Amino acid sequence: MADLSRRQVTLDEVAERAGVSRSAASRVINNAPHVSKAKRAAVLRAVADLGYVPNATARALATQQAGAVVLAISSDSPQVFADPFFAEVVVGISAALEETELELMLLLATSSRGQTRLEQLLRTRQAAGVMLMSMHGDDPLARLAEKSDVPVVFGGCPIGFEPRYYVDADNRGGARLATEHLIASGRTRIATITGRMDEGAGSARYKGFQEALAVAGLDASRVAHGDFSEDGGSAAMRELLGRHPDLDAVFVASDQMAVGALQVLKEAGRSVPGEVAIVGFNDIAGARHIDPPLTTVAQPIQSLGREMARMLLALISGETPTPLILPTRLVRRGSS
């Protein structure tokens, strides 16, 4: 048997020793109701045998004392929190936490300092729970989070594996809607500006674009890759105009990139939607105020944040929630 005295014993180990589920062990430790006497006795024996020390912040939620949850975003720039998308996610999370005593911590997980801090939080259980967003590729932090005893909820699915607990939008279906709308309006030379292809959302939206064109029998080779930023959208639009000057429509994988793409089209003297139709994705607050107002795929961004926080609270309380996919819909405005 492993020597458990030299490290922190996990809740999973307590549950295994007691022969109960993780959620049942959590309910006993947090003195919650609806646990049989036999299970309660078995868990308490396992706690004593293993020398388990409960997660202080998880117990803080149960006792309405102060604690913290973390929103970690894989980005190098603090400006990410000024991005309208992430700003709305934070609003949704904050709304879900209002009735608790938990504070929200924001963390950039890409920098070396951010990675070290997140690893420390996960290993030492200094936070009640963690929400992870924008994981790039097969991010080792995502794997570490999955193995951690700290409750973790993902915003979106990372590339390479499906986490146990996540909230996502129907990115693939939304991209199909956008592309099918352009096809239905008579456009045949349709391009796309993708998001980051090492992120789940970017990959899924590109697949939706490809599927819609394949069904219609149209060429799907007009592609430029962006990074979800306005500058990235500008650069990608210039690349597309250089390689495909005959394009008549563009599906852009985020509204921020669409803003940059529209500006480049104006500078090139292309009328929108007359010569080139544009559809974005997200429906950020400013989409309707762009000139022309942006047709886009709406995803419930605040709801994404709110449901992530609710799922995390459920995990902290010992429940076992199921993954959630939020619907998307097309919002037609003047750009297409």
mmCIF file of N, CA, C and O in Angstrom, residues 27-73:
data_model
loop_
_atom_site.group_PDB
_atom_site.id
_atom_site.type_symbol
_atom_site.label_atom_id
_atom_site.label_comp_id
_atom_site.label_asym_id
_atom_site.label_seq_id
_atom_site.Cartn_x
_atom_site.Cartn_y
_atom_site.Cartn_z
ATOM 1 N N ARG A 27 -20.524 14.407 0.600
ATOM 2 C CA ARG A 27 -21.689 14.773 1.405
ATOM 3 C C ARG A 27 -21.460 14.450 2.885
ATOM 4 O O ARG A 27 -21.847 15.213 3.766
ATOM 5 N N VAL A 28 -20.804 13.326 3.150
ATOM 6 C CA VAL A 28 -20.516 12.972 4.543
ATOM 7 C C VAL A 28 -19.555 13.987 5.160
ATOM 8 O O VAL A 28 -19.786 14.484 6.272
ATOM 9 N N ILE A 29 -18.495 14.311 4.436
ATOM 10 C CA ILE A 29 -17.479 15.224 4.968
ATOM 11 C C ILE A 29 -18.054 16.613 5.194
ATOM 12 O O ILE A 29 -17.668 17.323 6.130
ATOM 13 N N ASN A 30 -18.996 17.017 4.336
ATOM 14 C CA ASN A 30 -19.622 18.327 4.487
ATOM 15 C C ASN A 30 -20.873 18.281 5.362
ATOM 16 O O ASN A 30 -21.617 19.259 5.437
ATOM 17 N N ASN A 31 -21.106 17.093 6.001
ATOM 18 C CA ASN A 31 -22.237 16.919 6.920
ATOM 19 C C ASN A 31 -23.573 17.213 6.251
ATOM 20 O O ASN A 31 -24.481 17.803 6.833
ATOM 21 N N ALA A 32 -23.675 16.800 4.981
ATOM 22 C CA ALA A 32 -24.919 17.008 4.237
ATOM 23 C C ALA A 32 -25.906 15.882 4.543
ATOM 24 O O ALA A 32 -25.514 14.788 4.965
ATOM 25 N N PRO A 33 -27.202 16.129 4.319
ATOM 26 C CA PRO A 33 -28.214 15.093 4.575
ATOM 27 C C PRO A 33 -28.255 14.039 3.469
ATOM 28 O O PRO A 33 -27.485 14.100 2.508
ATOM 29 N N HIS A 34 -29.185 13.110 3.592
ATOM 30 C CA HIS A 34 -29.466 12.097 2.566
ATOM 31 C C HIS A 34 -28.290 11.151 2.335
ATOM 32 O O HIS A 34 -27.983 10.794 1.201
ATOM 33 N N VAL A 35 -27.611 10.760 3.414
ATOM 34 C CA VAL A 35 -26.583 9.734 3.333
ATOM 35 C C VAL A 35 -26.917 8.677 4.375
ATOM 36 O O VAL A 35 -27.203 8.995 5.535
ATOM 37 N N SER A 36 -26.883 7.422 3.978
ATOM 38 C CA SER A 36 -27.236 6.349 4.905
ATOM 39 C C SER A 36 -26.231 6.261 6.052
ATOM 40 O O SER A 36 -25.076 6.668 5.924
ATOM 41 N N LYS A 37 -26.692 5.702 7.187
ATOM 42 C CA LYS A 37 -25.818 5.567 8.350
ATOM 43 C C LYS A 37 -24.607 4.693 8.028
ATOM 44 O O LYS A 37 -23.486 4.958 8.480
ATOM 45 N N ALA A 38 -24.829 3.664 7.242
ATOM 46 C CA ALA A 38 -23.734 2.749 6.906
ATOM 47 C C ALA A 38 -22.656 3.465 6.083
ATOM 48 O O ALA A 38 -21.456 3.324 6.344
ATOM 49 N N LYS A 39 -23.090 4.236 5.084
ATOM 50 C CA LYS A 39 -22.124 4.958 4.255
ATOM 51 C C LYS A 39 -21.402 6.028 5.075
ATOM 52 O O LYS A 39 -20.186 6.237 4.932
ATOM 53 N N ARG A 40 -22.164 6.702 5.929
ATOM 54 C CA ARG A 40 -21.548 7.752 6.747
ATOM 55 C C ARG A 40 -20.458 7.149 7.648
ATOM 56 O O ARG A 40 -19.352 7.691 7.764
ATOM 57 N N ALA A 41 -20.764 5.998 8.268
ATOM 58 C CA ALA A 41 -19.791 5.354 9.136
ATOM 59 C C ALA A 41 -18.561 4.897 8.361
ATOM 60 O O ALA A 41 -17.425 5.044 8.829
ATOM 61 N N ALA A 42 -18.799 4.370 7.140
ATOM 62 C CA ALA A 42 -17.677 3.888 6.329
ATOM 63 C C ALA A 42 -16.763 5.041 5.921
ATOM 64 O O ALA A 42 -15.528 4.916 5.944
ATOM 65 N N VAL A 43 -17.345 6.168 5.553
ATOM 66 C CA VAL A 43 -16.549 7.331 5.148
ATOM 67 C C VAL A 43 -15.762 7.874 6.332
ATOM 68 O O VAL A 43 -14.564 8.191 6.221
ATOM 69 N N LEU A 44 -16.395 7.981 7.471
ATOM 70 C CA LEU A 44 -15.714 8.513 8.653
ATOM 71 C C LEU A 44 -14.558 7.602 9.075
ATOM 72 O O LEU A 44 -13.503 8.085 9.513
ATOM 73 N N ARG A 45 -14.751 6.283 8.930
ATOM 74 C CA ARG A 45 -13.651 5.361 9.224
ATOM 75 C C ARG A 45 -12.493 5.570 8.253
ATOM 76 O O ARG A 45 -11.325 5.593 8.648
ATOM 77 N N ALA A 46 -12.828 5.772 6.954
ATOM 78 C CA ALA A 46 -11.787 5.983 5.943
ATOM 79 C C ALA A 46 -11.032 7.287 6.195
ATOM 80 O O ALA A 46 -9.812 7.352 6.037
ATOM 81 N N VAL A 47 -11.761 8.323 6.590
ATOM 82 C CA VAL A 47 -11.135 9.606 6.907
ATOM 83 C C VAL A 47 -10.130 9.431 8.041
ATOM 84 O O VAL A 47 -8.996 9.921 7.983
ATOM 85 N N ALA A 48 -10.541 8.709 9.078
ATOM 86 C CA ALA A 48 -9.654 8.492 10.225
ATOM 87 C C ALA A 48 -8.458 7.621 9.850
ATOM 88 O O ALA A 48 -7.315 7.905 10.226
ATOM 89 N N ASP A 49 -8.705 6.550 9.079
ATOM 90 C CA ASP A 49 -7.628 5.637 8.703
ATOM 91 C C ASP A 49 -6.570 6.318 7.830
ATOM 92 O O ASP A 49 -5.365 6.083 7.992
ATOM 93 N N LEU A 50 -7.040 7.157 6.906
ATOM 94 C CA LEU A 50 -6.126 7.767 5.940
ATOM 95 C C LEU A 50 -5.580 9.116 6.394
ATOM 96 O O LEU A 50 -4.642 9.639 5.784
ATOM 97 N N GLY A 51 -6.171 9.682 7.423
ATOM 98 C CA GLY A 51 -5.729 11.001 7.872
ATOM 99 C C GLY A 51 -6.112 12.091 6.896
ATOM 100 O O GLY A 51 -5.357 13.045 6.670
ATOM 101 N N TYR A 52 -7.292 11.960 6.301
ATOM 102 C CA TYR A 52 -7.747 12.932 5.300
ATOM 103 C C TYR A 52 -8.034 14.295 5.930
ATOM 104 O O TYR A 52 -8.674 14.381 6.982
ATOM 105 N N VAL A 53 -7.543 15.359 5.259
ATOM 106 C CA VAL A 53 -7.815 16.731 5.682
ATOM 107 C C VAL A 53 -8.721 17.364 4.634
ATOM 108 O O VAL A 53 -8.319 17.508 3.473
ATOM 109 N N PRO A 54 -9.967 17.729 4.975
ATOM 110 C CA PRO A 54 -10.903 18.264 3.975
ATOM 111 C C PRO A 54 -10.403 19.551 3.343
ATOM 112 O O PRO A 54 -9.645 20.315 3.953
ATOM 113 N N ASN A 55 -10.825 19.753 2.090
ATOM 114 C CA ASN A 55 -10.547 20.994 1.361
ATOM 115 C C ASN A 55 -11.249 22.143 2.072
ATOM 116 O O ASN A 55 -12.478 22.196 2.124
ATOM 117 N N ALA A 56 -10.462 23.070 2.596
ATOM 118 C CA ALA A 56 -11.041 24.151 3.404
ATOM 119 C C ALA A 56 -11.998 25.018 2.611
ATOM 120 O O ALA A 56 -13.038 25.447 3.110
ATOM 121 N N THR A 57 -11.681 25.262 1.341
ATOM 122 C CA THR A 57 -12.541 26.157 0.560
ATOM 123 C C THR A 57 -13.833 25.472 0.150
ATOM 124 O O THR A 57 -14.881 26.106 0.047
ATOM 125 N N ALA A 58 -13.779 24.159 -0.069
ATOM 126 C CA ALA A 58 -15.016 23.441 -0.375
ATOM 127 C C ALA A 58 -15.938 23.466 0.838
ATOM 128 O O ALA A 58 -17.147 23.653 0.714
ATOM 129 N N ARG A 59 -15.359 23.293 2.038
ATOM 130 C CA ARG A 59 -16.176 23.356 3.237
ATOM 131 C C ARG A 59 -16.671 24.782 3.481
ATOM 132 O O ARG A 59 -17.724 24.986 4.073
ATOM 133 N N ALA A 60 -15.890 25.760 3.003
ATOM 134 C CA ALA A 60 -16.326 27.149 3.163
ATOM 135 C C ALA A 60 -17.645 27.386 2.440
ATOM 136 O O ALA A 60 -18.519 28.109 2.925
ATOM 137 N N LEU A 61 -17.814 26.761 1.264
ATOM 138 C CA LEU A 61 -19.078 26.921 0.543
ATOM 139 C C LEU A 61 -20.231 26.330 1.347
ATOM 140 O O LEU A 61 -21.302 26.932 1.461
ATOM 141 N N ALA A 62 -19.997 25.172 1.929
ATOM 142 C CA ALA A 62 -21.062 24.517 2.690
ATOM 143 C C ALA A 62 -21.430 25.303 3.939
ATOM 144 O O ALA A 62 -22.568 25.311 4.378
ATOM 145 N N THR A 63 -20.450 25.995 4.523
ATOM 146 C CA THR A 63 -20.712 26.740 5.755
ATOM 147 C C THR A 63 -20.913 28.228 5.510
ATOM 148 O O THR A 63 -20.991 29.018 6.439
ATOM 149 N N GLN A 64 -20.958 28.634 4.209
ATOM 150 C CA GLN A 64 -21.164 30.038 3.839
ATOM 151 C C GLN A 64 -20.050 30.944 4.347
ATOM 152 O O GLN A 64 -20.259 32.109 4.654
ATOM 153 N N GLN A 65 -18.829 30.398 4.470
ATOM 154 C CA GLN A 65 -17.676 31.226 4.770
ATOM 155 C C GLN A 65 -17.005 31.620 3.466
ATOM 156 O O GLN A 65 -17.305 31.093 2.405
ATOM 157 N N ALA A 66 -16.054 32.554 3.552
ATOM 158 C CA ALA A 66 -15.410 33.057 2.343
ATOM 159 C C ALA A 66 -14.500 31.999 1.734
ATOM 160 O O ALA A 66 -13.882 31.206 2.424
ATOM 161 N N GLY A 67 -14.395 32.001 0.413
ATOM 162 C CA GLY A 67 -13.498 31.141 -0.328
ATOM 163 C C GLY A 67 -13.331 31.751 -1.704
ATOM 164 O O GLY A 67 -13.742 32.884 -1.950
ATOM 165 N N ALA A 68 -12.724 31.015 -2.622
ATOM 166 C CA ALA A 68 -12.486 31.571 -3.955
ATOM 167 C C ALA A 68 -12.594 30.473 -5.000
ATOM 168 O O ALA A 68 -12.283 29.306 -4.743
ATOM 169 N N VAL A 69 -13.049 30.866 -6.190
ATOM 170 C CA VAL A 69 -12.974 30.029 -7.379
ATOM 171 C C VAL A 69 -12.160 30.788 -8.419
ATOM 172 O O VAL A 69 -12.066 32.014 -8.381
ATOM 173 N N VAL A 70 -11.582 30.054 -9.336
ATOM 174 C CA VAL A 70 -10.654 30.633 -10.304
ATOM 175 C C VAL A 70 -11.190 30.482 -11.719
ATOM 176 O O VAL A 70 -11.673 29.404 -12.090
ATOM 177 N N LEU A 71 -11.131 31.555 -12.504
ATOM 178 C CA LEU A 71 -11.331 31.476 -13.945
ATOM 179 C C LEU A 71 -9.958 31.641 -14.585
ATOM 180 O O LEU A 71 -9.354 32.712 -14.501
ATOM 181 N N ALA A 72 -9.448 30.561 -15.181
ATOM 182 C CA ALA A 72 -8.128 30.583 -15.817
ATOM 183 C C ALA A 72 -8.303 30.550 -17.327
ATOM 184 O O ALA A 72 -8.969 29.665 -17.871
ATOM 185 N N ILE A 73 -7.718 31.531 -17.997
ATOM 186 C CA ILE A 73 -7.813 31.632 -19.457
ATOM 187 C C ILE A 73 -6.425 31.488 -20.051
ATOM 188 O O ILE A 73 -5.471 32.129 -19.587
#
